[in-house]
Amino acid sequence: MSDVRTPPSAVPPSWVRVYKSVARVARKLPPELCVRVIGATYHEAMYEESFRQAPRGMQVWSDVLRRKPDDWLAVDDDYLHWPTWCRDRLVRTHEVPGISAPVVLAELRAKLAAMYEQE
């Protein structure tokens, strides 16, 4: 993905739980993504149970409202119950191959390219 610019990234809380910190998650990513990690969609000031009960799409949308990025995409294999107003921002990955599945990688590249054409 080095031929496409990548926006800042928030990682899912499930990754943080597995790796025990945002920094450890970031170190598992390719260098061009590692430097873009800005945090997780969950943070300690939130009510954990409310966060866990919310659909993934609403967790991401809450993070977008909190951070107020100029533009954003979500890359996630959890596609159920996403708000209709932000489904076009979701790049749905496959559970096992993730973004390495050719159709997913192509969609991600296309959406990133479109995002940066607008600048």
N, CA, C and O atoms as CSV, one atom per row, in Angstrom:
chain,resi,resn,atom,element,x,y,z
A,1,MET,N,N,0.812,-1.190,0.000
A,1,MET,CA,C,0.000,0.000,0.000
A,1,MET,C,C,0.856,1.255,0.000
A,1,MET,O,O,0.335,2.351,0.209
A,2,SER,N,N,2.126,1.127,-0.224
A,2,SER,CA,C,3.000,2.284,-0.162
A,2,SER,C,C,2.727,3.285,-1.272
A,2,SER,O,O,3.175,4.428,-1.185
A,3,ASP,N,N,1.997,2.884,-2.320
A,3,ASP,CA,C,1.699,3.807,-3.396
A,3,ASP,C,C,0.477,4.670,-3.105
A,3,ASP,O,O,0.131,5.527,-3.918
A,4,VAL,N,N,-0.176,4.473,-1.985
A,4,VAL,CA,C,-1.366,5.232,-1.621
A,4,VAL,C,C,-1.126,5.879,-0.267
A,4,VAL,O,O,-0.626,5.235,0.656
A,5,ARG,N,N,-1.483,7.161,-0.149
A,5,ARG,CA,C,-1.356,7.832,1.145
A,5,ARG,C,C,-2.325,7.205,2.137
A,5,ARG,O,O,-3.417,6.784,1.756
A,6,THR,N,N,-1.938,7.141,3.388
A,6,THR,CA,C,-2.802,6.561,4.412
A,6,THR,C,C,-3.110,7.587,5.484
A,6,THR,O,O,-2.216,8.294,5.949
A,7,PRO,N,N,-4.384,7.674,5.882
A,7,PRO,CA,C,-4.778,8.628,6.917
A,7,PRO,C,C,-4.397,8.118,8.304
A,7,PRO,O,O,-4.024,6.954,8.451
A,8,PRO,N,N,-4.486,8.980,9.327
A,8,PRO,CA,C,-4.288,8.510,10.696
A,8,PRO,C,C,-5.256,7.370,11.003
A,8,PRO,O,O,-6.350,7.320,10.440
A,9,SER,N,N,-4.865,6.459,11.886
A,9,SER,CA,C,-5.660,5.264,12.146
A,9,SER,C,C,-5.923,5.077,13.630
A,9,SER,O,O,-5.031,5.249,14.462
A,10,ALA,N,N,-7.169,4.720,13.952
A,10,ALA,CA,C,-7.530,4.285,15.301
A,10,ALA,C,C,-7.731,2.780,15.224
A,10,ALA,O,O,-8.386,2.287,14.306
A,11,VAL,N,N,-7.180,2.056,16.168
A,11,VAL,CA,C,-7.263,0.596,16.134
A,11,VAL,C,C,-8.444,0.105,16.964
A,11,VAL,O,O,-8.866,0.781,17.902
A,12,PRO,N,N,-8.978,-1.067,16.626
A,12,PRO,CA,C,-10.112,-1.600,17.386
A,12,PRO,C,C,-9.698,-2.060,18.779
A,12,PRO,O,O,-8.572,-2.517,18.978
A,13,PRO,N,N,-10.605,-1.939,19.739
A,13,PRO,CA,C,-10.272,-2.329,21.116
A,13,PRO,C,C,-9.953,-3.807,21.266
A,13,PRO,O,O,-9.207,-4.187,22.168
A,14,SER,N,N,-10.506,-4.649,20.397
A,14,SER,CA,C,-10.201,-6.083,20.495
A,14,SER,C,C,-8.712,-6.322,20.263
A,14,SER,O,O,-8.128,-7.207,20.888
A,15,TRP,N,N,-8.094,-5.555,19.382
A,15,TRP,CA,C,-6.657,-5.692,19.154
A,15,TRP,C,C,-5.884,-5.234,20.383
A,15,TRP,O,O,-4.891,-5.851,20.767
A,16,VAL,N,N,-6.348,-4.145,21.000
A,16,VAL,CA,C,-5.669,-3.627,22.190
A,16,VAL,C,C,-5.760,-4.636,23.330
A,16,VAL,O,O,-4.798,-4.816,24.077
A,17,ARG,N,N,-6.914,-5.299,23.468
A,17,ARG,CA,C,-7.054,-6.319,24.514
A,17,ARG,C,C,-6.084,-7.474,24.279
A,17,ARG,O,O,-5.482,-7.977,25.228
A,18,VAL,N,N,-5.927,-7.896,23.037
A,18,VAL,CA,C,-5.029,-9.014,22.719
A,18,VAL,C,C,-3.568,-8.633,22.960
A,18,VAL,O,O,-2.816,-9.392,23.571
A,19,TYR,N,N,-3.175,-7.460,22.480
A,19,TYR,CA,C,-1.766,-7.059,22.550
A,19,TYR,C,C,-1.426,-6.199,23.766
A,19,TYR,O,O,-0.265,-5.845,23.970
A,20,LYS,N,N,-2.429,-5.861,24.570
A,20,LYS,CA,C,-2.257,-5.156,25.855
A,20,LYS,C,C,-1.914,-3.675,25.764
A,20,LYS,O,O,-1.804,-3.021,26.801
A,21,SER,N,N,-1.743,-3.121,24.573
A,21,SER,CA,C,-1.522,-1.674,24.450
A,21,SER,C,C,-1.624,-1.262,22.982
A,21,SER,O,O,-1.430,-2.072,22.076
A,22,VAL,N,N,-1.932,0.008,22.775
A,22,VAL,CA,C,-1.989,0.552,21.419
A,22,VAL,C,C,-0.606,0.494,20.780
A,22,VAL,O,O,-0.482,0.192,19.593
A,23,ALA,N,N,0.429,0.779,21.555
A,23,ALA,CA,C,1.799,0.754,21.021
A,23,ALA,C,C,2.171,-0.637,20.511
A,23,ALA,O,O,2.803,-0.764,19.462
A,24,ARG,N,N,1.788,-1.669,21.240
A,24,ARG,CA,C,2.097,-3.039,20.797
A,24,ARG,C,C,1.328,-3.395,19.527
A,24,ARG,O,O,1.854,-4.079,18.649
A,25,VAL,N,N,0.083,-2.929,19.434
A,25,VAL,CA,C,-0.689,-3.148,18.201
A,25,VAL,C,C,0.035,-2.479,17.045
A,25,VAL,O,O,0.238,-3.090,15.995
A,26,ALA,N,N,0.421,-1.237,17.233
A,26,ALA,CA,C,1.080,-0.475,16.170
A,26,ALA,C,C,2.337,-1.179,15.674
A,26,ALA,O,O,2.608,-1.198,14.473
A,27,ARG,N,N,3.103,-1.755,16.592
A,27,ARG,CA,C,4.343,-2.447,16.194
A,27,ARG,C,C,4.076,-3.678,15.330
A,27,ARG,O,O,4.971,-4.129,14.615
A,28,LYS,N,N,2.870,-4.225,15.382
A,28,LYS,CA,C,2.522,-5.402,14.573
A,28,LYS,C,C,2.149,-5.017,13.137
A,28,LYS,O,O,2.076,-5.878,12.261
A,29,LEU,N,N,1.918,-3.746,12.905
A,29,LEU,CA,C,1.482,-3.277,11.590
A,29,LEU,C,C,2.679,-2.960,10.699
A,29,LEU,O,O,3.789,-2.761,11.194
A,30,PRO,N,N,2.454,-2.912,9.379
A,30,PRO,CA,C,3.527,-2.480,8.485
A,30,PRO,C,C,3.968,-1.059,8.866
A,30,PRO,O,O,3.157,-0.281,9.369
A,31,PRO,N,N,5.234,-0.714,8.636
A,31,PRO,CA,C,5.751,0.597,9.045
A,31,PRO,C,C,4.909,1.780,8.567
A,31,PRO,O,O,4.719,2.744,9.308
A,32,GLU,N,N,4.402,1.712,7.329
A,32,GLU,CA,C,3.629,2.846,6.810
A,32,GLU,C,C,2.298,3.022,7.538
A,32,GLU,O,O,1.740,4.120,7.543
A,33,LEU,N,N,1.783,1.960,8.150
A,33,LEU,CA,C,0.570,2.072,8.960
A,33,LEU,C,C,0.909,2.343,10.423
A,33,LEU,O,O,0.186,3.071,11.103
A,34,CYS,N,N,1.977,1.775,10.896
A,34,CYS,CA,C,2.399,1.938,12.293
A,34,CYS,C,C,2.512,3.414,12.668
A,34,CYS,O,O,2.048,3.821,13.734
A,35,VAL,N,N,3.115,4.204,11.813
A,35,VAL,CA,C,3.311,5.624,12.117
A,35,VAL,C,C,2.006,6.412,12.091
A,35,VAL,O,O,1.966,7.553,12.551
A,36,ARG,N,N,0.941,5.819,11.561
A,36,ARG,CA,C,-0.354,6.501,11.457
A,36,ARG,C,C,-1.288,6.225,12.631
A,36,ARG,O,O,-2.328,6.873,12.745
A,37,VAL,N,N,-0.947,5.285,13.502
A,37,VAL,CA,C,-1.835,4.928,14.612
A,37,VAL,C,C,-1.903,6.091,15.602
A,37,VAL,O,O,-0.880,6.562,16.098
A,38,ILE,N,N,-3.135,6.547,15.880
A,38,ILE,CA,C,-3.346,7.686,16.779
A,38,ILE,C,C,-4.065,7.290,18.062
A,38,ILE,O,O,-4.275,8.131,18.936
A,39,GLY,N,N,-4.442,6.033,18.185
A,39,GLY,CA,C,-5.131,5.588,19.390
A,39,GLY,C,C,-6.098,4.467,19.074
A,39,GLY,O,O,-6.029,3.843,18.015
A,40,ALA,N,N,-7.003,4.220,20.014
A,40,ALA,CA,C,-8.013,3.172,19.849
A,40,ALA,C,C,-9.400,3.803,19.889
A,40,ALA,O,O,-9.569,4.919,20.379
A,41,THR,N,N,-10.384,3.085,19.375
A,41,THR,CA,C,-11.748,3.610,19.393
A,41,THR,C,C,-12.323,3.623,20.797
A,41,THR,O,O,-13.302,4.326,21.051
A,42,TYR,N,N,-11.741,2.865,21.715
A,42,TYR,CA,C,-12.156,2.883,23.122
A,42,TYR,C,C,-11.055,3.535,23.944
A,42,TYR,O,O,-9.870,3.320,23.685
A,43,HIS,N,N,-11.442,4.323,24.926
A,43,HIS,CA,C,-10.459,4.892,25.851
A,43,HIS,C,C,-11.013,4.821,27.268
A,43,HIS,O,O,-12.217,4.641,27.456
A,44,GLU,N,N,-10.157,4.959,28.249
A,44,GLU,CA,C,-10.507,4.720,29.651
A,44,GLU,C,C,-11.608,5.622,30.189
A,44,GLU,O,O,-12.278,5.244,31.150
A,45,ALA,N,N,-11.821,6.796,29.610
A,45,ALA,CA,C,-12.852,7.709,30.110
A,45,ALA,C,C,-14.263,7.269,29.704
A,45,ALA,O,O,-15.248,7.860,30.146
A,46,MET,N,N,-14.361,6.246,28.876
A,46,MET,CA,C,-15.665,5.760,28.410
A,46,MET,C,C,-16.195,4.696,29.369
A,46,MET,O,O,-15.442,4.080,30.123
A,47,TYR,N,N,-17.506,4.501,29.318
A,47,TYR,CA,C,-18.124,3.414,30.077
A,47,TYR,C,C,-17.933,2.127,29.288
A,47,TYR,O,O,-18.517,1.962,28.217
A,48,GLU,N,N,-17.127,1.224,29.807
A,48,GLU,CA,C,-16.744,0.023,29.066
A,48,GLU,C,C,-17.949,-0.819,28.660
A,48,GLU,O,O,-18.021,-1.274,27.518
A,49,GLU,N,N,-18.887,-1.033,29.561
A,49,GLU,CA,C,-20.035,-1.886,29.248
A,49,GLU,C,C,-20.893,-1.278,28.136
A,49,GLU,O,O,-21.344,-1.997,27.245
A,50,SER,N,N,-21.121,0.025,28.177
A,50,SER,CA,C,-21.883,0.694,27.114
A,50,SER,C,C,-21.163,0.559,25.783
A,50,SER,O,O,-21.787,0.323,24.749
A,51,PHE,N,N,-19.841,0.709,25.817
A,51,PHE,CA,C,-19.058,0.583,24.596
A,51,PHE,C,C,-19.170,-0.826,24.032
A,51,PHE,O,O,-19.392,-1.000,22.834
A,52,ARG,N,N,-19.020,-1.823,24.881
A,52,ARG,CA,C,-19.075,-3.222,24.425
A,52,ARG,C,C,-20.439,-3.592,23.854
A,52,ARG,O,O,-20.524,-4.405,22.933
A,53,GLN,N,N,-21.502,-3.006,24.389
A,53,GLN,CA,C,-22.848,-3.333,23.927
A,53,GLN,C,C,-23.204,-2.633,22.616
A,53,GLN,O,O,-24.138,-3.044,21.927
A,54,ALA,N,N,-22.475,-1.593,22.274
A,54,ALA,CA,C,-22.764,-0.853,21.044
A,54,ALA,C,C,-22.279,-1.642,19.830
A,54,ALA,O,O,-21.230,-2.285,19.889
A,55,PRO,N,N,-23.039,-1.599,18.724
A,55,PRO,CA,C,-22.549,-2.230,17.492
A,55,PRO,C,C,-21.231,-1.581,17.058
A,55,PRO,O,O,-20.990,-0.407,17.339
A,56,ARG,N,N,-20.397,-2.340,16.385
A,56,ARG,CA,C,-19.077,-1.847,15.971
A,56,ARG,C,C,-19.182,-0.550,15.180
A,56,ARG,O,O,-18.385,0.366,15.384
A,57,GLY,N,N,-20.147,-0.464,14.287
A,57,GLY,CA,C,-20.303,0.761,13.501
A,57,GLY,C,C,-20.544,1.984,14.365
A,57,GLY,O,O,-20.034,3.063,14.064
A,58,MET,N,N,-21.310,1.836,15.430
A,58,MET,CA,C,-21.563,2.953,16.339
A,58,MET,C,C,-20.321,3.275,17.170
A,58,MET,O,O,-20.088,4.433,17.516
A,59,GLN,N,N,-19.530,2.256,17.488
A,59,GLN,CA,C,-18.268,2.511,18.191
A,59,GLN,C,C,-17.355,3.385,17.322
A,59,GLN,O,O,-16.741,4.340,17.797
A,60,VAL,N,N,-17.288,3.029,16.047
A,60,VAL,CA,C,-16.450,3.791,15.119
A,60,VAL,C,C,-17.018,5.194,14.940
A,60,VAL,O,O,-16.273,6.174,14.969
A,61,TRP,N,N,-18.339,5.297,14.755
A,61,TRP,CA,C,-18.968,6.603,14.564
A,61,TRP,C,C,-18.725,7.502,15.778
A,61,TRP,O,O,-18.474,8.697,15.617
A,62,SER,N,N,-18.794,6.951,16.976
A,62,SER,CA,C,-18.517,7.729,18.191
A,62,SER,C,C,-17.083,8.252,18.184
A,62,SER,O,O,-16.825,9.385,18.591
A,63,ASP,N,N,-16.160,7.422,17.722
A,63,ASP,CA,C,-14.765,7.847,17.636
A,63,ASP,C,C,-14.606,8.970,16.613
A,63,ASP,O,O,-13.856,9.919,16.840
A,64,VAL,N,N,-15.307,8.861,15.496
A,64,VAL,CA,C,-15.265,9.915,14.472
A,64,VAL,C,C,-15.790,11.227,15.062
A,64,VAL,O,O,-15.194,12.284,14.854
A,65,LEU,N,N,-16.902,11.160,15.795
A,65,LEU,CA,C,-17.454,12.372,16.406
A,65,LEU,C,C,-16.486,12.975,17.424
A,65,LEU,O,O,-16.391,14.197,17.545
A,66,ARG,N,N,-15.781,12.134,18.143
A,66,ARG,CA,C,-14.837,12.605,19.163
A,66,ARG,C,C,-13.591,13.230,18.538
A,66,ARG,O,O,-13.141,14.288,18.977
A,67,ARG,N,N,-13.038,12.585,17.521
A,67,ARG,CA,C,-11.782,13.061,16.920
A,67,ARG,C,C,-11.987,14.129,15.850
A,67,ARG,O,O,-11.102,14.950,15.608
A,68,LYS,N,N,-13.162,14.115,15.207
A,68,LYS,CA,C,-13.494,15.080,14.152
A,68,LYS,C,C,-12.453,15.132,13.016
A,68,LYS,O,O,-11.948,16.206,12.691
A,69,PRO,N,N,-12.136,13.981,12.419
A,69,PRO,CA,C,-11.171,14.001,11.309
A,69,PRO,C,C,-11.779,14.667,10.073
A,69,PRO,O,O,-12.998,14.681,9.904
A,70,ASP,N,N,-10.929,15.214,9.222
A,70,ASP,CA,C,-11.406,15.810,7.976
A,70,ASP,C,C,-12.041,14.758,7.081
A,70,ASP,O,O,-13.021,15.036,6.390
A,71,ASP,N,N,-11.496,13.572,7.089
A,71,ASP,CA,C,-12.010,12.466,6.288
A,71,ASP,C,C,-11.631,11.176,7.001
A,71,ASP,O,O,-10.715,11.166,7.822
A,72,TRP,N,N,-12.327,10.095,6.693
A,72,TRP,CA,C,-12.024,8.846,7.387
A,72,TRP,C,C,-12.583,7.654,6.627
A,72,TRP,O,O,-13.511,7.773,5.828
A,73,LEU,N,N,-11.986,6.505,6.904
A,73,LEU,CA,C,-12.459,5.201,6.440
A,73,LEU,C,C,-12.345,4.233,7.609
A,73,LEU,O,O,-11.481,4.385,8.473
A,74,ALA,N,N,-13.212,3.252,7.627
A,74,ALA,CA,C,-13.116,2.168,8.602
A,74,ALA,C,C,-12.796,0.889,7.840
A,74,ALA,O,O,-13.402,0.608,6.806
A,75,VAL,N,N,-11.860,0.128,8.341
A,75,VAL,CA,C,-11.488,-1.159,7.758
A,75,VAL,C,C,-11.786,-2.192,8.827
A,75,VAL,O,O,-11.107,-2.249,9.852
A,76,ASP,N,N,-12.809,-3.014,8.586
A,76,ASP,CA,C,-13.291,-3.885,9.660
A,76,ASP,C,C,-14.009,-5.092,9.073
A,76,ASP,O,O,-14.632,-5.000,8.015
A,77,ASP,N,N,-13.919,-6.233,9.770
A,77,ASP,CA,C,-14.669,-7.412,9.328
A,77,ASP,C,C,-16.049,-7.479,9.983
A,77,ASP,O,O,-16.861,-8.331,9.623
A,78,ASP,N,N,-16.316,-6.598,10.930
A,78,ASP,CA,C,-17.628,-6.537,11.574
A,78,ASP,C,C,-18.468,-5.519,10.811
A,78,ASP,O,O,-18.288,-4.313,10.978
A,79,TYR,N,N,-19.363,-5.991,9.995
A,79,TYR,CA,C,-20.126,-5.114,9.112
A,79,TYR,C,C,-21.597,-4.991,9.513
A,79,TYR,O,O,-22.338,-4.221,8.902
A,80,LEU,N,N,-22.024,-5.731,10.523
A,80,LEU,CA,C,-23.434,-5.713,10.914
A,80,LEU,C,C,-23.781,-4.449,11.698
A,80,LEU,O,O,-22.966,-3.946,12.471
A,81,HIS,N,N,-24.964,-3.954,11.498
A,81,HIS,CA,C,-25.535,-2.841,12.262
A,81,HIS,C,C,-24.754,-1.538,12.132
A,81,HIS,O,O,-24.728,-0.735,13.065
A,82,TRP,N,N,-24.118,-1.325,10.984
A,82,TRP,CA,C,-23.457,-0.039,10.760
A,82,TRP,C,C,-24.521,1.006,10.459
A,82,TRP,O,O,-25.493,0.699,9.769
A,83,PRO,N,N,-24.367,2.228,10.952
A,83,PRO,CA,C,-25.327,3.289,10.635
A,83,PRO,C,C,-25.361,3.517,9.125
A,83,PRO,O,O,-24.323,3.491,8.463
A,84,THR,N,N,-26.544,3.739,8.593
A,84,THR,CA,C,-26.680,3.909,7.143
A,84,THR,C,C,-25.864,5.085,6.626
A,84,THR,O,O,-25.380,5.050,5.495
A,85,TRP,N,N,-25.704,6.133,7.442
A,85,TRP,CA,C,-25.012,7.331,6.987
A,85,TRP,C,C,-23.501,7.157,6.880
A,85,TRP,O,O,-22.820,8.057,6.390
A,86,CYS,N,N,-22.966,6.038,7.318
A,86,CYS,CA,C,-21.511,5.883,7.187
A,86,CYS,C,C,-21.100,4.533,6.599
A,86,CYS,O,O,-19.929,4.162,6.671
A,87,ARG,N,N,-22.038,3.803,6.024
A,87,ARG,CA,C,-21.671,2.510,5.417
A,87,ARG,C,C,-20.717,2.669,4.242
A,87,ARG,O,O,-19.905,1.784,3.971
A,88,ASP,N,N,-20.815,3.795,3.546
A,88,ASP,CA,C,-19.906,4.012,2.416
A,88,ASP,C,C,-18.466,4.251,2.873
A,88,ASP,O,O,-17.549,4.250,2.053
A,89,ARG,N,N,-18.262,4.457,4.176
A,89,ARG,CA,C,-16.923,4.653,4.735
A,89,ARG,C,C,-16.291,3.343,5.195
A,89,ARG,O,O,-15.124,3.321,5.586
A,90,LEU,N,N,-17.050,2.261,5.152
A,90,LEU,CA,C,-16.570,0.958,5.615
A,90,LEU,C,C,-15.970,0.156,4.470
A,90,LEU,O,O,-16.593,-0.015,3.422
A,91,VAL,N,N,-14.770,-0.326,4.680
A,91,VAL,CA,C,-14.163,-1.313,3.791
A,91,VAL,C,C,-14.261,-2.623,4.561
A,91,VAL,O,O,-13.555,-2.845,5.545
A,92,ARG,N,N,-15.143,-3.471,4.092
A,92,ARG,CA,C,-15.394,-4.738,4.789
A,92,ARG,C,C,-14.307,-5.746,4.454
A,92,ARG,O,O,-14.102,-6.098,3.292
A,93,THR,N,N,-13.616,-6.203,5.486
A,93,THR,CA,C,-12.563,-7.194,5.289
A,93,THR,C,C,-13.110,-8.594,5.526
A,93,THR,O,O,-14.216,-8.773,6.036
A,94,HIS,N,N,-12.320,-9.563,5.149
A,94,HIS,CA,C,-12.653,-10.954,5.420
A,94,HIS,C,C,-11.974,-11.344,6.726
A,94,HIS,O,O,-10.895,-10.843,7.043
A,95,GLU,N,N,-12.603,-12.236,7.481
A,95,GLU,CA,C,-12.086,-12.601,8.805
A,95,GLU,C,C,-10.666,-13.145,8.777
A,95,GLU,O,O,-9.855,-12.781,9.628
A,96,VAL,N,N,-10.352,-13.996,7.834
A,96,VAL,CA,C,-9.035,-14.637,7.835
A,96,VAL,C,C,-8.010,-13.853,7.017
A,96,VAL,O,O,-6.991,-13.450,7.577
A,97,PRO,N,N,-8.226,-13.618,5.726
A,97,PRO,CA,C,-7.181,-12.921,4.971
A,97,PRO,C,C,-7.130,-11.412,5.215
A,97,PRO,O,O,-6.181,-10.757,4.784
A,98,GLY,N,N,-8.127,-10.851,5.895
A,98,GLY,CA,C,-8.112,-9.416,6.186
A,98,GLY,C,C,-8.061,-8.577,4.927
A,98,GLY,O,O,-8.809,-8.823,3.980
A,99,ILE,N,N,-7.168,-7.571,4.910
A,99,ILE,CA,C,-7.074,-6.714,3.726
A,99,ILE,C,C,-6.237,-7.340,2.623
A,99,ILE,O,O,-6.132,-6.775,1.535
A,100,SER,N,N,-5.639,-8.495,2.884
A,100,SER,CA,C,-4.831,-9.122,1.838
A,100,SER,C,C,-5.685,-9.792,0.763
A,100,SER,O,O,-5.169,-10.151,-0.295
A,101,ALA,N,N,-6.984,-9.965,1.019
A,101,ALA,CA,C,-7.873,-10.492,-0.024
A,101,ALA,C,C,-7.897,-9.476,-1.169
A,101,ALA,O,O,-8.148,-8.296,-0.922
A,102,PRO,N,N,-7.645,-9.893,-2.404
A,102,PRO,CA,C,-7.529,-8.953,-3.521
A,102,PRO,C,C,-8.707,-7.992,-3.669
A,102,PRO,O,O,-8.495,-6.807,-3.926
A,103,VAL,N,N,-9.928,-8.467,-3.514
A,103,VAL,CA,C,-11.086,-7.590,-3.679
A,103,VAL,C,C,-11.133,-6.531,-2.578
A,103,VAL,O,O,-11.528,-5.392,-2.829
A,104,VAL,N,N,-10.736,-6.897,-1.379
A,104,VAL,CA,C,-10.721,-5.951,-0.255
A,104,VAL,C,C,-9.623,-4.915,-0.455
A,104,VAL,O,O,-9.857,-3.717,-0.291
A,105,LEU,N,N,-8.440,-5.369,-0.806
A,105,LEU,CA,C,-7.326,-4.455,-1.029
A,105,LEU,C,C,-7.641,-3.482,-2.162
A,105,LEU,O,O,-7.298,-2.302,-2.081
A,106,ALA,N,N,-8.286,-3.965,-3.209
A,106,ALA,CA,C,-8.664,-3.096,-4.327
A,106,ALA,C,C,-9.666,-2.030,-3.870
A,106,ALA,O,O,-9.545,-0.863,-4.243
A,107,GLU,N,N,-10.654,-2.433,-3.062
A,107,GLU,CA,C,-11.630,-1.463,-2.560
A,107,GLU,C,C,-10.954,-0.430,-1.660
A,107,GLU,O,O,-11.240,0.763,-1.763
A,108,LEU,N,N,-10.070,-0.878,-0.787
A,108,LEU,CA,C,-9.368,0.039,0.106
A,108,LEU,C,C,-8.534,1.036,-0.693
A,108,LEU,O,O,-8.571,2.237,-0.423
A,109,ARG,N,N,-7.795,0.550,-1.661
A,109,ARG,CA,C,-6.977,1.444,-2.491
A,109,ARG,C,C,-7.842,2.447,-3.240
A,109,ARG,O,O,-7.496,3.626,-3.324
A,110,ALA,N,N,-8.968,1.988,-3.787
A,110,ALA,CA,C,-9.859,2.881,-4.533
A,110,ALA,C,C,-10.439,3.963,-3.624
A,110,ALA,O,O,-10.499,5.131,-4.010
A,111,LYS,N,N,-10.859,3.586,-2.434
A,111,LYS,CA,C,-11.448,4.571,-1.516
A,111,LYS,C,C,-10.393,5.554,-1.012
A,111,LYS,O,O,-10.679,6.743,-0.870
A,112,LEU,N,N,-9.189,5.080,-0.743
A,112,LEU,CA,C,-8.122,5.991,-0.330
A,112,LEU,C,C,-7.755,6.944,-1.464
A,112,LEU,O,O,-7.550,8.135,-1.232
A,113,ALA,N,N,-7.672,6.432,-2.673
A,113,ALA,CA,C,-7.349,7.283,-3.818
A,113,ALA,C,C,-8.427,8.345,-4.010
A,113,ALA,O,O,-8.112,9.510,-4.253
A,114,ALA,N,N,-9.697,7.953,-3.902
A,114,ALA,CA,C,-10.801,8.907,-4.045
A,114,ALA,C,C,-10.758,9.951,-2.930
A,114,ALA,O,O,-11.042,11.127,-3.159
A,115,MET,N,N,-10.406,9.520,-1.743
A,115,MET,CA,C,-10.330,10.432,-0.604
A,115,MET,C,C,-9.294,11.524,-0.859
A,115,MET,O,O,-9.536,12.695,-0.564
A,116,TYR,N,N,-8.154,11.146,-1.399
A,116,TYR,CA,C,-7.085,12.117,-1.599
A,116,TYR,C,C,-7.199,12.884,-2.907
A,116,TYR,O,O,-6.516,13.893,-3.080
A,117,GLU,N,N,-8.038,12.438,-3.831
A,117,GLU,CA,C,-8.311,13.224,-5.037
A,117,GLU,C,C,-9.071,14.487,-4.688
A,117,GLU,O,O,-8.963,15.489,-5.395
A,118,GLN,N,N,-9.844,14.456,-3.602
A,118,GLN,CA,C,-10.672,15.591,-3.204
A,118,GLN,C,C,-9.856,16.716,-2.591
A,118,GLN,O,O,-10.361,17.832,-2.470
A,119,GLU,N,N,-8.638,16.468,-2.210
A,119,GLU,CA,C,-7.822,17.500,-1.546
A,119,GLU,C,C,-7.363,18.557,-2.511
A,119,GLU,O,O,-6.669,19.494,-2.117
